[in-house]
Coordinates of C-alpha atoms in Angstrom, one line a residue:
M1 CA 41.4 5.3 -10.7
Q2 CA 42.8 2.5 -12.5
T3 CA 42.7 2.0 -16.1
Q4 CA 45.0 -1.1 -16.8
N5 CA 44.6 -5.0 -16.0
A6 CA 41.1 -5.2 -14.8
P7 CA 40.3 -8.2 -12.3
F8 CA 36.9 -8.4 -14.5
P9 CA 35.8 -9.3 -18.0
L10 CA 35.9 -5.6 -19.2
Q11 CA 35.0 -6.1 -22.8
Q12 CA 32.6 -8.7 -22.3
I13 CA 30.7 -6.6 -19.3
I14 CA 30.6 -3.9 -21.9
D15 CA 29.1 -6.0 -24.7
E16 CA 27.0 -7.7 -22.2
F17 CA 24.9 -4.7 -20.7
G18 CA 25.4 -2.5 -23.6
F19 CA 27.5 0.3 -21.9
E20 CA 28.1 3.2 -24.0
G21 CA 30.7 6.0 -24.0
E22 CA 34.6 6.1 -23.5
Y23 CA 35.8 3.7 -20.9
I24 CA 37.8 5.6 -18.5
G25 CA 38.4 3.4 -15.8
Y26 CA 37.3 1.7 -12.6
R27 CA 37.6 1.8 -9.0
V28 CA 37.3 -1.0 -6.3
S29 CA 33.9 -1.1 -3.6
N30 CA 34.2 -4.2 -1.9
D31 CA 32.7 -2.8 1.9
G32 CA 30.3 -6.0 1.4
H33 CA 33.1 -8.5 2.0
I34 CA 30.7 -10.9 0.2
N35 CA 30.9 -10.2 -3.7
N36 CA 33.9 -8.6 -5.7
T37 CA 32.4 -4.9 -6.5
F38 CA 33.7 -2.7 -8.9
V39 CA 32.6 1.1 -10.2
L40 CA 33.4 1.6 -13.8
D41 CA 33.5 4.9 -15.7
F42 CA 32.4 6.2 -18.8
K43 CA 32.8 9.5 -20.8
N44 CA 29.7 10.6 -22.8
A45 CA 30.0 11.9 -26.1
D46 CA 28.4 15.5 -24.8
G47 CA 31.4 15.5 -22.3
S48 CA 29.4 14.0 -19.1
S49 CA 30.0 11.0 -17.5
T50 CA 28.3 7.9 -16.1
S51 CA 29.3 5.3 -13.8
Y52 CA 28.1 1.8 -13.2
L53 CA 28.2 -0.5 -10.1
V54 CA 29.5 -4.4 -11.4
Q55 CA 29.7 -7.0 -8.9
L56 CA 30.9 -11.0 -9.3
I57 CA 28.2 -12.5 -7.1
N58 CA 29.8 -15.0 -4.7
T59 CA 28.0 -18.4 -5.4
N60 CA 30.2 -20.0 -3.1
V61 CA 27.4 -18.3 -0.5
F62 CA 24.3 -17.6 -2.7
K63 CA 24.5 -20.9 -4.8
N64 CA 21.2 -20.1 -6.8
P65 CA 21.9 -16.7 -8.9
D66 CA 18.4 -17.3 -10.8
E67 CA 16.6 -17.0 -7.7
L68 CA 18.9 -14.7 -5.9
M69 CA 18.4 -12.1 -8.8
E70 CA 14.4 -12.9 -9.4
N71 CA 14.3 -11.7 -5.5
I72 CA 15.9 -8.5 -6.3
V73 CA 14.3 -7.7 -9.4
G74 CA 11.1 -8.2 -8.1
V75 CA 11.8 -5.9 -4.8
T76 CA 13.7 -3.5 -7.1
G77 CA 11.0 -3.2 -9.4
Y78 CA 8.5 -2.6 -7.0
L79 CA 10.3 0.1 -5.1
R80 CA 10.9 1.7 -8.2
N81 CA 7.5 2.4 -9.0
I82 CA 6.5 3.9 -5.6
V83 CA 9.6 6.0 -5.8
I84 CA 8.2 7.4 -9.2
E85 CA 4.7 7.8 -7.8
R86 CA 5.8 9.5 -4.8
G87 CA 7.7 12.3 -6.8
G88 CA 11.1 11.0 -6.0
D89 CA 14.3 10.3 -7.8
P90 CA 14.6 6.5 -8.8
E91 CA 18.3 6.7 -10.0
R92 CA 19.3 7.7 -6.1
E93 CA 16.3 6.4 -4.0
C94 CA 16.5 2.6 -4.9
L95 CA 18.8 0.4 -6.8
R96 CA 18.3 -0.5 -10.4
V97 CA 19.2 -3.9 -12.1
F98 CA 20.5 -3.3 -15.4
F99 CA 19.9 -6.4 -17.9
T100 CA 22.2 -7.9 -20.3
K101 CA 21.7 -8.0 -24.2
D102 CA 19.9 -11.5 -23.9
D103 CA 17.3 -9.9 -21.0
K104 CA 18.6 -11.6 -18.4
P105 CA 19.6 -9.6 -14.9
Y106 CA 23.2 -11.3 -14.7
F107 CA 25.5 -13.0 -17.1
R108 CA 27.6 -16.0 -16.9
T109 CA 31.1 -16.2 -18.3
E110 CA 33.1 -19.0 -19.9
N111 CA 34.6 -20.0 -16.5
G112 CA 31.5 -19.8 -14.4
E113 CA 31.6 -16.4 -12.8
C114 CA 28.3 -14.9 -12.8
W115 CA 28.3 -10.8 -13.2
R116 CA 25.3 -8.0 -12.4
C117 CA 25.1 -4.1 -12.7
Y118 CA 23.3 -1.7 -10.7
N119 CA 23.2 2.0 -11.1
F120 CA 25.8 3.9 -9.1
I121 CA 24.1 6.2 -6.7
T122 CA 25.9 9.6 -7.2
G123 CA 26.3 12.4 -4.3
A124 CA 26.0 9.7 -1.5
H125 CA 28.2 7.9 0.9
A126 CA 28.3 4.8 3.3
C127 CA 29.3 4.9 6.9
Q128 CA 30.9 2.1 8.8
S129 CA 30.8 3.3 12.2
I130 CA 28.3 5.5 14.1
D131 CA 30.1 8.7 14.5
D132 CA 27.0 10.9 15.5
P133 CA 23.5 9.4 16.9
K134 CA 22.2 11.6 14.0
T135 CA 23.6 9.0 11.5
F136 CA 21.9 6.1 13.7
F137 CA 19.1 7.9 13.4
N138 CA 18.7 8.4 9.5
A139 CA 19.6 4.9 9.2
A140 CA 16.9 3.9 10.9
K141 CA 14.7 6.1 9.0
A142 CA 16.0 4.1 5.8
F143 CA 15.6 0.7 7.1
G144 CA 12.0 1.5 8.6
T145 CA 10.8 3.5 4.8
F146 CA 12.5 0.2 3.5
Q147 CA 10.0 -1.8 5.4
C148 CA 6.9 0.2 5.2
L149 CA 7.5 0.9 1.1
L150 CA 7.5 -3.0 0.8
A151 CA 4.5 -3.9 3.4
D152 CA 2.4 -4.9 1.2
Y153 CA 4.8 -6.7 -1.2
P154 CA 3.8 -10.6 -1.7
S155 CA 6.6 -11.9 0.4
S156 CA 5.6 -15.6 -0.2
T157 CA 6.7 -14.9 -4.0
L158 CA 10.7 -14.4 -2.6
H159 CA 13.2 -17.3 -2.5
E160 CA 15.1 -18.2 0.7
T161 CA 18.6 -17.4 -0.4
I162 CA 20.2 -18.7 2.8
P163 CA 17.3 -20.9 4.4
N164 CA 17.0 -20.8 8.0
F165 CA 18.8 -17.4 8.0
H166 CA 17.3 -16.2 11.0
N167 CA 15.5 -19.2 12.5
T168 CA 16.5 -19.1 16.1
R169 CA 15.3 -22.3 16.7
S170 CA 16.9 -23.9 13.8
R171 CA 20.0 -22.0 15.2
F172 CA 19.9 -23.0 18.7
A173 CA 19.7 -26.9 16.8
D174 CA 22.8 -26.0 15.3
F175 CA 24.6 -24.6 18.4
K176 CA 23.8 -27.8 20.2
K177 CA 25.3 -30.0 18.1
A178 CA 28.4 -28.1 17.8
V179 CA 28.5 -28.4 21.6
S180 CA 27.7 -32.4 21.5
D181 CA 30.5 -32.9 18.4
D182 CA 33.0 -30.8 20.0
L183 CA 35.3 -31.1 17.0
K184 CA 38.1 -29.1 18.5
G185 CA 38.1 -30.3 21.9
R186 CA 37.4 -26.7 23.2
A187 CA 34.0 -27.4 25.0
A188 CA 35.4 -27.8 28.6
G189 CA 37.1 -24.7 28.4
V190 CA 34.1 -22.5 27.6
Q191 CA 31.6 -24.2 29.7
E192 CA 30.0 -21.0 31.6
E193 CA 29.7 -19.5 27.7
I194 CA 27.8 -23.0 26.6
D195 CA 25.7 -22.6 29.8
F196 CA 24.4 -19.2 29.5
V197 CA 23.1 -19.9 25.8
L198 CA 21.6 -22.9 26.7
S199 CA 19.4 -21.6 29.9
R200 CA 17.7 -19.3 27.0
E201 CA 16.6 -22.1 24.9
G202 CA 12.8 -20.9 25.3
D203 CA 13.5 -17.4 24.1
T204 CA 15.0 -19.1 20.6
G205 CA 11.7 -20.6 20.0
I206 CA 9.4 -17.4 20.8
L207 CA 9.2 -15.6 17.7
V208 CA 9.3 -18.4 15.3
D209 CA 5.9 -19.8 17.1
M210 CA 4.4 -16.4 17.0
L211 CA 4.8 -16.3 13.2
S212 CA 3.9 -20.1 12.6
N213 CA 0.4 -19.2 15.1
G214 CA -0.6 -16.2 13.0
E215 CA 0.5 -13.6 15.7
L216 CA 3.1 -12.1 13.5
P217 CA 2.9 -11.3 9.7
L218 CA 5.5 -12.7 7.4
R219 CA 6.9 -9.9 5.1
V220 CA 9.9 -9.0 3.4
T221 CA 13.1 -8.4 5.5
H222 CA 16.6 -7.3 4.8
N223 CA 18.5 -9.4 6.9
D224 CA 21.8 -7.5 6.9
T225 CA 20.9 -4.3 8.3
K226 CA 24.0 -3.0 8.9
L227 CA 25.0 0.9 9.0
N228 CA 27.1 0.5 5.8
N229 CA 24.2 -0.7 3.6
V230 CA 22.6 2.4 3.7
M231 CA 23.9 5.1 1.4
F232 CA 23.5 8.8 3.0
D233 CA 23.1 11.8 1.0
N234 CA 26.5 13.5 0.6
K235 CA 24.7 17.2 1.5
T236 CA 21.9 16.4 4.4
D237 CA 22.9 12.8 5.5
E238 CA 19.6 11.7 5.1
G239 CA 19.5 7.9 4.7
I240 CA 18.5 7.9 1.0
C241 CA 18.7 4.1 -0.3
V242 CA 19.1 0.6 1.2
I243 CA 21.6 -1.4 -0.7
D244 CA 23.3 -5.2 -0.6
L245 CA 19.6 -6.9 -1.6
D246 CA 21.2 -10.5 -1.6
T247 CA 19.6 -11.5 1.5
V248 CA 16.2 -10.0 0.9
M249 CA 13.7 -12.8 2.1
P250 CA 10.5 -13.9 3.7
G251 CA 10.7 -13.2 7.3
L252 CA 10.1 -10.8 10.4
S253 CA 10.4 -7.2 10.5
L254 CA 11.5 -7.9 14.4
Y255 CA 14.7 -9.6 12.4
D256 CA 15.9 -6.3 10.4
F257 CA 14.9 -4.3 13.9
G258 CA 16.8 -6.4 16.2
D259 CA 19.7 -6.7 14.3
S260 CA 20.6 -3.2 14.1
I261 CA 20.3 -2.4 17.7
R262 CA 22.5 -5.1 18.0
F263 CA 25.0 -4.0 15.9
G264 CA 24.8 -0.1 16.8
A265 CA 23.8 0.3 20.2
S266 CA 26.9 -1.5 21.9
T267 CA 29.5 0.9 23.3
A268 CA 32.4 -1.3 21.7
A269 CA 33.4 -2.9 18.7
E270 CA 32.1 -6.5 18.2
D271 CA 35.5 -8.2 18.8
E272 CA 36.2 -5.8 22.3
K273 CA 38.2 -8.0 24.7
D274 CA 37.8 -5.7 27.6
L275 CA 34.2 -6.4 28.4
S276 CA 34.1 -3.3 31.0
K277 CA 34.1 -1.6 27.9
V278 CA 31.1 -3.4 26.7
N279 CA 27.8 -1.9 27.4
F280 CA 24.1 -1.4 26.2
D281 CA 23.4 2.1 25.1
I282 CA 19.8 2.4 25.7
E283 CA 20.2 6.2 24.5
L284 CA 21.3 4.8 21.1
Y285 CA 18.2 2.0 21.2
K286 CA 16.1 5.1 21.8
V287 CA 17.8 7.4 18.8
Y288 CA 17.2 4.2 16.8
T289 CA 13.8 3.4 17.6
E290 CA 12.5 7.2 17.2
G291 CA 13.7 7.2 13.8
Y292 CA 12.5 3.8 13.2
L293 CA 9.3 4.4 14.0
S294 CA 8.9 7.4 12.2
A295 CA 9.0 5.9 8.9
A296 CA 7.7 2.2 9.7
G297 CA 5.4 2.7 12.6
K298 CA 1.9 3.0 11.0
S299 CA 2.7 -0.1 8.7
L300 CA 3.5 -2.4 11.8
T301 CA 1.1 -4.5 14.1
D302 CA 0.8 -4.2 17.7
A303 CA 2.7 -7.6 18.4
E304 CA 5.3 -6.1 15.9
I305 CA 5.8 -2.9 18.1
E306 CA 5.7 -4.8 21.7
Y307 CA 8.2 -7.5 20.5
L308 CA 10.3 -4.7 19.4
P309 CA 13.0 -4.7 22.4
F310 CA 12.8 -8.6 22.6
S311 CA 13.9 -8.8 19.1
S312 CA 16.8 -6.9 20.2
K313 CA 17.7 -9.3 22.5
L314 CA 17.0 -12.2 20.6
M315 CA 19.3 -11.1 17.4
T316 CA 22.0 -10.6 19.7
L317 CA 21.8 -14.1 21.4
E318 CA 22.0 -15.5 18.0
C319 CA 24.8 -13.8 16.7
G320 CA 26.3 -14.5 20.0
M321 CA 25.9 -18.7 19.7
R322 CA 26.7 -18.6 15.9
F323 CA 30.1 -16.9 16.8
L324 CA 30.5 -19.4 19.8
G325 CA 29.3 -22.6 17.9
D326 CA 31.7 -21.3 14.9
Y327 CA 34.5 -21.7 17.6
L328 CA 33.6 -25.1 18.8
N329 CA 33.4 -26.3 15.3
G330 CA 37.2 -24.6 14.6
D331 CA 36.2 -21.2 12.9
T332 CA 35.1 -22.6 9.7
Y333 CA 32.4 -19.9 8.7
F334 CA 33.4 -16.9 10.4
R335 CA 36.7 -15.2 9.4
I336 CA 39.0 -14.9 12.1
D337 CA 42.5 -12.9 12.7
Y338 CA 43.3 -15.2 16.0
P339 CA 42.7 -18.4 17.3
E340 CA 40.3 -17.0 19.9
H341 CA 38.9 -14.3 17.6
N342 CA 35.2 -15.9 17.5
L343 CA 35.3 -16.6 21.4
V344 CA 35.7 -13.1 21.9
R345 CA 32.8 -12.7 19.6
A346 CA 30.6 -14.5 21.7
R347 CA 31.5 -12.8 24.9
T348 CA 30.7 -9.3 23.9
Q349 CA 27.2 -10.3 22.5
F350 CA 26.5 -12.3 25.4
K351 CA 27.7 -9.3 27.3
L352 CA 25.2 -6.9 25.6
V353 CA 22.5 -9.6 25.9
E354 CA 22.6 -9.6 29.9
D355 CA 22.8 -5.4 29.7
M356 CA 19.5 -5.7 27.8
E357 CA 17.5 -8.3 30.1
K358 CA 18.6 -5.7 32.7
Q359 CA 17.1 -2.9 31.1
M360 CA 14.2 -4.8 29.2
N361 CA 11.7 -3.3 31.1
E362 CA 13.1 0.7 30.5
M363 CA 13.2 -0.8 26.5
K364 CA 9.5 -1.6 26.4
K365 CA 8.7 1.9 28.5
V366 CA 10.5 4.1 26.3
T367 CA 9.8 1.9 22.9
Q368 CA 5.8 2.4 23.7
E369 CA 6.4 6.2 24.8
I370 CA 8.1 6.5 21.0
Y371 CA 5.3 5.0 18.9
E372 CA 2.5 7.0 21.0
K373 CA 4.7 10.5 20.1
V374 CA 5.4 9.5 16.4
C375 CA 2.5 7.7 15.6
K376 CA -0.2 10.4 17.3
Q377 CA -2.9 9.4 15.0
K378 CA -4.8 6.0 16.4
R379 CA -4.8 3.7 13.5
H380 CA -8.5 3.1 12.0
T381 CA -10.0 0.1 12.5
A382 CA -9.9 -0.6 9.0
W383 CA -5.8 -0.2 9.1
R384 CA -6.0 -2.9 12.0
V385 CA -7.9 -5.4 9.8
R386 CA -5.3 -4.6 6.8
A387 CA -2.5 -4.9 9.2
M388 CA -4.3 -8.7 10.6
L389 CA -4.8 -10.1 7.3
S390 CA -1.8 -7.8 5.5
L391 CA -4.2 -6.5 2.9
M392 CA -2.9 -4.4 0.2
D393 CA -5.3 -1.5 -1.6
E394 CA -6.7 -1.9 -5.0
R395 CA -3.5 -0.1 -7.0
Q396 CA -1.3 -2.4 -5.1
L397 CA -3.4 -5.3 -5.9
R398 CA -3.2 -4.4 -9.8
H399 CA 0.5 -4.0 -9.3
S400 CA 1.3 -7.6 -8.0
L401 CA -1.5 -8.8 -10.4
A402 CA 0.7 -7.1 -12.9
L403 CA 3.8 -8.7 -12.2
W404 CA 2.1 -12.1 -11.8
T405 CA 1.0 -11.8 -15.6
M406 CA 4.1 -10.8 -16.9
K407 CA 5.7 -13.4 -15.3
N408 CA 3.4 -16.1 -16.2
S409 CA 1.2 -14.7 -19.6
R410 CA 2.9 -15.4 -23.1
F411 CA 1.2 -12.3 -24.1
A412 CA 2.5 -9.9 -21.6
P413 CA 6.1 -8.3 -21.6
Q414 CA 8.6 -9.9 -19.5
P415 CA 9.9 -8.3 -16.1
G416 CA 12.6 -5.9 -16.6
S417 CA 11.6 -5.1 -20.3
C418 CA 11.2 -1.6 -21.5
E419 CA 7.3 -1.8 -21.3
E420 CA 6.9 -3.1 -17.6
A421 CA 6.0 0.6 -16.3
A422 CA 3.7 1.1 -18.6
F423 CA 2.2 -2.1 -18.5
I424 CA 1.8 -1.9 -14.7
K425 CA 0.3 1.7 -15.1
T426 CA -2.3 0.6 -17.7
Y427 CA -3.1 -3.3 -16.1
A428 CA -7.2 -3.7 -15.5
V429 CA -7.7 -6.3 -13.3
P430 CA -9.9 -9.2 -15.2
Q431 CA -13.3 -9.3 -14.0
T432 CA -14.2 -12.4 -11.9
R433 CA -16.8 -13.9 -9.6
F434 CA -16.2 -13.4 -5.9
E435 CA -17.6 -16.3 -3.3
R436 CA -18.0 -15.5 0.1
V437 CA -15.6 -18.0 1.8
N438 CA -15.8 -16.3 5.9
S439 CA -17.7 -14.2 7.7
A440 CA -16.7 -12.3 11.2
V441 CA -17.1 -9.5 13.6
S442 CA -14.4 -6.5 13.2
S443 CA -13.1 -5.0 16.4
N444 CA -15.7 -2.3 16.4
G445 CA -18.5 -4.8 16.0
R446 CA -19.2 -4.1 12.2
P447 CA -19.8 -7.2 10.0
L448 CA -16.9 -8.4 7.9
S449 CA -16.9 -10.9 5.4
I450 CA -14.1 -12.6 3.2
F451 CA -14.3 -13.0 -0.3
R452 CA -11.9 -15.3 -2.7
T453 CA -11.9 -15.0 -6.4
V454 CA -9.2 -17.0 -8.8
I455 CA -7.8 -15.8 -11.9
R456 CA -6.7 -18.5 -14.3
L457 CA -4.1 -18.8 -17.8
A458 CA -5.0 -21.6 -19.7
D459 CA -2.3 -24.2 -20.9
W460 CA -1.8 -22.2 -24.3
Q461 CA -1.8 -18.5 -22.4
S462 CA 0.9 -19.3 -20.0
R463 CA 4.5 -19.2 -20.7
S464 CA 5.2 -22.6 -19.1
G465 CA 2.7 -24.3 -21.4
Q466 CA 0.7 -25.5 -18.1
E467 CA -2.3 -23.8 -16.8
C468 CA -1.9 -21.4 -13.9
A469 CA -3.9 -19.8 -11.2
L470 CA -3.6 -17.0 -8.8
V471 CA -6.1 -16.6 -6.0
Y472 CA -6.7 -13.8 -4.0
L473 CA -9.2 -12.6 -0.7
K474 CA -11.1 -9.5 -0.7
A475 CA -12.1 -7.9 2.8
V476 CA -15.2 -6.1 3.1
E477 CA -17.0 -4.1 5.9
T478 CA -20.6 -3.4 6.3
D479 CA -21.4 -0.4 7.8
T480 CA -25.0 1.1 9.2
D481 CA -25.8 4.6 10.0
S482 CA -28.2 6.0 12.3
L483 CA -31.0 6.1 9.7
G484 CA -30.2 2.0 9.3
N485 CA -28.6 2.4 5.9
T486 CA -25.7 0.0 5.0
A487 CA -22.8 0.4 3.2
E488 CA -19.8 -2.1 1.9
I489 CA -16.7 -0.8 2.4
T490 CA -13.9 -2.8 1.0
L491 CA -10.5 -2.8 3.4
G492 CA -8.5 -4.4 1.2
Y493 CA -7.3 -7.9 -0.9
S494 CA -4.4 -10.3 0.1
I495 CA -2.9 -12.7 -2.4
V496 CA -3.2 -16.4 -0.7
S497 CA -1.8 -18.6 -3.7
R498 CA -0.3 -18.4 -7.2

């Protein structure tokens, strides 16, 4: 522990976040390689100690810290309420953003540095490598739980902190430009690798097209599902909290799953030069898939389950073409230790892609077997409709409407204030008139109706001084019993615009 010459504005941090107690010292924690992170320790008057995680936001990567922190505050607040409702420990099972004396989620120093603070998760550790399949399984459960808990979070409210981060068609276009520009004259020497990527162009548009066609739901995604972004309990080794939420954005659940497999189901390091050591380990794929589906399986659609194996290949291909593209551009993005480092990395990814293609049928088979094993109860028709339409139940609707009201109404507490939890708990959905906008037949033959309603805030009611509105839908199924009696069953709600 260090106490002197702190590489951060200590007194300003204490003043801004209102830390109490006697400052003892700090520890460096920079596993993420993006933001500078420190753990600050304080001794309380009663002899106990409290630690805080203080972080310098890398504004070279995340150029809009306001949007970045708006994403994180929204997601962590949502998760925190769910953990509390489930009787969990919110100080260990989710991150909490500390607000400054000005009620902001970060502060900016005179020289432009942006500093934020989280709770420090005690009695837990991060892992840098998979020494035991159980670790991979527990990481999968943690990321699966993260996805499941956020299944009904309104992903459209999130900002893209890094635009087109996993848009594989856009990544392919970037790669083709790198080949065409050939800034360092390296293309001729790697034509075999270039052809490997170009021959798989058709793969790059499959998931993005399914998203645009409504075949896959837009969800809240982590986008950096590495092993060291899970905190494991020191006693049980269970994954208790997913961290590093800077890249939380709207996206596909398949991105997170596929990237975890790319990282964790390889038999060698990402920069192994001897490709004979690089193989796709389908046993580790089984381990991760079982852990992930045990937590997230019932919140995923049939299409998401079906494309889990393909997503593993696609995310590996994407990473490989990013490495190769950076090599062609002169190594301007990824940090390298020697001139061919990015080329070596690309080759390992392409070897994994080849292995996955050879084992794709087996991957599909075991995925379905695992799904049937860990999700034994067939999902009710109403749940299938919920998944298809991304519906939320009444409690989740009330929660989302409360968050929208706090953000927009000048009569409600601001997000992050001490009254937030109480406001959300007691929030009553405004009485509005529903209008039928669509009718259909559900998969079991019952009539299905979609109703639309609008909640409005007049200009004098809103924080911005301008009228704003939120539109949401209600899905209702009509059931008829053997005697001809009918009953309307509300399947759920969906916010469509705000």
